[in-house]
GROMACS .gro file of C-alpha atoms in nm:
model
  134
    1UNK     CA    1   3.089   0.409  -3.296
    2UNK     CA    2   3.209   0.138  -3.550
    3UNK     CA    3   2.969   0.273  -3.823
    4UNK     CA    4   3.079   0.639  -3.753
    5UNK     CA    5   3.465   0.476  -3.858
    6UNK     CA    6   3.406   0.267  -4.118
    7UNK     CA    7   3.229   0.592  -4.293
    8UNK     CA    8   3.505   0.815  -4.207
    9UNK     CA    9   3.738   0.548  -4.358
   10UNK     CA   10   3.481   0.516  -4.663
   11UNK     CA   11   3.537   0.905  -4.749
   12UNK     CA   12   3.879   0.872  -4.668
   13UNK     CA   13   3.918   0.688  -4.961
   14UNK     CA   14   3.649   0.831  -5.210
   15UNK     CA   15   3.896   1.142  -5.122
   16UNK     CA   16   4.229   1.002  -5.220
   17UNK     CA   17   4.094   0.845  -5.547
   18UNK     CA   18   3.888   1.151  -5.669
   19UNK     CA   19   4.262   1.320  -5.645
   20UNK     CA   20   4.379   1.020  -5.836
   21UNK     CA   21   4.122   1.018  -6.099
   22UNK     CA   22   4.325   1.261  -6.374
   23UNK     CA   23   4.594   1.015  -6.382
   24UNK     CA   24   4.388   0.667  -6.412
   25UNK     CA   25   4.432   0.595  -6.774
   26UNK     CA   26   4.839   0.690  -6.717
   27UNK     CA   27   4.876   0.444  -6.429
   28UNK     CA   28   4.612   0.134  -6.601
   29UNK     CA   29   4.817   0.189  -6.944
   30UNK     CA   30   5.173   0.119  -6.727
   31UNK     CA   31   4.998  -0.147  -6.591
   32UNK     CA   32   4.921  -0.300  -6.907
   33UNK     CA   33   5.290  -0.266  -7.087
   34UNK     CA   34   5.373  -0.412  -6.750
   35UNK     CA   35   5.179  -0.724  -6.718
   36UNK     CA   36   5.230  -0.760  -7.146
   37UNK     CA   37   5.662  -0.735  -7.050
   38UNK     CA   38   5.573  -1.025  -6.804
   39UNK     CA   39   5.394  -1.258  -7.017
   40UNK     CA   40   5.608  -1.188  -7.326
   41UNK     CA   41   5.874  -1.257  -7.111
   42UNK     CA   42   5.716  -1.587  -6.975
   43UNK     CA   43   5.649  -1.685  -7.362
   44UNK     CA   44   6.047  -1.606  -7.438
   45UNK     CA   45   6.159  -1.815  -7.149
   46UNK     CA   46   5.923  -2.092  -7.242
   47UNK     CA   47   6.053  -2.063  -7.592
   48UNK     CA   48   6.473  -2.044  -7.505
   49UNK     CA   49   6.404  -2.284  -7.225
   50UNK     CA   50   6.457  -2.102  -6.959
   51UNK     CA   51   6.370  -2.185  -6.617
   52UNK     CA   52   6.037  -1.980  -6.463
   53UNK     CA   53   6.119  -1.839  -6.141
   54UNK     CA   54   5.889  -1.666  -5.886
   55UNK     CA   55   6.178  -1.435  -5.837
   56UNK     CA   56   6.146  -1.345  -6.223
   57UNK     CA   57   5.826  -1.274  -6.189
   58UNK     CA   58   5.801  -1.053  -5.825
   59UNK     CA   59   6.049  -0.839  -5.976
   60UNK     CA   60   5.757  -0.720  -6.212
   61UNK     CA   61   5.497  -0.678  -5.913
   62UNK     CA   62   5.807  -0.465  -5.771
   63UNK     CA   63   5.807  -0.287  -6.094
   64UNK     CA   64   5.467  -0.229  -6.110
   65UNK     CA   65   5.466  -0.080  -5.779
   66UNK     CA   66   5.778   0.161  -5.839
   67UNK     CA   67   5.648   0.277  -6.192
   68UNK     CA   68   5.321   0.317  -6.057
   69UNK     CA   69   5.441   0.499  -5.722
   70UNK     CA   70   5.674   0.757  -5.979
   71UNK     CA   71   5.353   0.839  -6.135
   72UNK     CA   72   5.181   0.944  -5.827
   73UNK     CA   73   5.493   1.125  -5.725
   74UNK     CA   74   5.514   1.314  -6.060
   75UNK     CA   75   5.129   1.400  -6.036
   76UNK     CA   76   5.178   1.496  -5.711
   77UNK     CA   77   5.469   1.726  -5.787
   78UNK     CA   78   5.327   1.906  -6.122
   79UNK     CA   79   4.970   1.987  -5.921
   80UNK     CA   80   5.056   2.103  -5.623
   81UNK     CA   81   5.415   2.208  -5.629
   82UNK     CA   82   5.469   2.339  -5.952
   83UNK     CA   83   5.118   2.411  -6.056
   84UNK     CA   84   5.114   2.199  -6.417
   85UNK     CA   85   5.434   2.429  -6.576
   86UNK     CA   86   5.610   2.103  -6.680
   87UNK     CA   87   5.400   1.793  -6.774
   88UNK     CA   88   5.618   1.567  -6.512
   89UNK     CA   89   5.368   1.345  -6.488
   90UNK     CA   90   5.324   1.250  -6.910
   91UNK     CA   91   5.716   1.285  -6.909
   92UNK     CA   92   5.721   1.021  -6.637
   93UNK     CA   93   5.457   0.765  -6.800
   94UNK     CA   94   5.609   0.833  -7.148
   95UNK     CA   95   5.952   0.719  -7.034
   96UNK     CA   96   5.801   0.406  -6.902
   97UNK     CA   97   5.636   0.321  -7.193
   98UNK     CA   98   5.933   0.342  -7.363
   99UNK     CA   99   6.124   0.132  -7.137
  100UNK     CA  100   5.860  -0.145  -7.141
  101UNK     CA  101   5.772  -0.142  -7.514
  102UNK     CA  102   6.125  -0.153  -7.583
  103UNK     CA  103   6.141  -0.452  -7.310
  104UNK     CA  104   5.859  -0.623  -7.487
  105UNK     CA  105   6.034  -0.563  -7.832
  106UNK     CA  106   6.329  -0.750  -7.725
  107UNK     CA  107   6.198  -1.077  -7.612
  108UNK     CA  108   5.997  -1.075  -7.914
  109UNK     CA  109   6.296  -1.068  -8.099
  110UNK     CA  110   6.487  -1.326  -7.871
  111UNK     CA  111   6.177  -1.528  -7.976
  112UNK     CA  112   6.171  -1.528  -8.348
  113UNK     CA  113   6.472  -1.400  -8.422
  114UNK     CA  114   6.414  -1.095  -8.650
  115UNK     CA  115   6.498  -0.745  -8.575
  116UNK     CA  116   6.168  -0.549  -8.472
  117UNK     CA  117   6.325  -0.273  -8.361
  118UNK     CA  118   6.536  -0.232  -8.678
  119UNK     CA  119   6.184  -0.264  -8.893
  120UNK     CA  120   6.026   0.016  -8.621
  121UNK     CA  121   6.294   0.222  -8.705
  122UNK     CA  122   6.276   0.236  -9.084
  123UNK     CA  123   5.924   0.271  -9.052
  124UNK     CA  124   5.950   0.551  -8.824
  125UNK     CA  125   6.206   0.718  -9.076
  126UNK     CA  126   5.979   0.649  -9.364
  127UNK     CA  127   5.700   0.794  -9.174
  128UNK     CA  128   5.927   1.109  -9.142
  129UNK     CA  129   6.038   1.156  -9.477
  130UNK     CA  130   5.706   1.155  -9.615
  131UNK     CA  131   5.619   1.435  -9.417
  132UNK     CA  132   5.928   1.646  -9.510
  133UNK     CA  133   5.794   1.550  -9.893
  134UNK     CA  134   5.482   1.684  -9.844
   0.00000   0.00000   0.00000
């Protein structure tokens, strides 16, 4: 009877991540902006002097959780409510990203001093104009 359960539970779960699977390299590339926000944040605190809380640093496991849990939602949403019309799920991640890189961007800069995001920009805008040139 216990074997007949712990199989049930065992395809229980190969179910639920083989719906998962299309959005694995969304959710592990959050994860990674995440967990790079948190230690570039530990290396700016270490480097203004800055106390290191636990509290600091369960806010990102919070984070984590909501950003990845939006994901889910958003697959969830685009397969089997609207049927893939809007790309709610790459909308979702893409605005994370941009949250976190711009995160990370701004402790960098807190820890060296020099505008990054400035530099992006121009770069960016270079970037543009040489393909309205061509």
């Amino acid at each position: 009877m216990k074997w007949s359960l712990f199989l049930k539970g065992k395809f229980w779960l190969l179910g639920i991540i083989t719906i998962f699977l299309p959005i694995k390299e969304l959710m592990i590339t959050i994860g990674f902006l995440v967990g790079a926000d948190m230690v570039v944040g530990i290396w700016k605190a270490l480097k203004v002097g800055q106390r290191i809380r636990s509290r600091r640093m369960s806010d990102s496991v919070t984070k984590m959780l909501l950003y990845q849990l939006a994901i889910v939602s958003g697959f969830l949403i685009e397969t089997y409510i609207i049927e893939q019309l809007i790309p709610i799920t790459k909308l979702i991640a893409t605005v994370i990203a941009i949250i976190e890189f711009k995160s990370i961007v701004e402790s960098i800069e807190a820890v060296t001093g020099k505008d990054l995001w400035g530099k992006i920009k121009t770069l960016i805008g270079r970037k543009s104009e040489d393909l309205s040139n061509a």
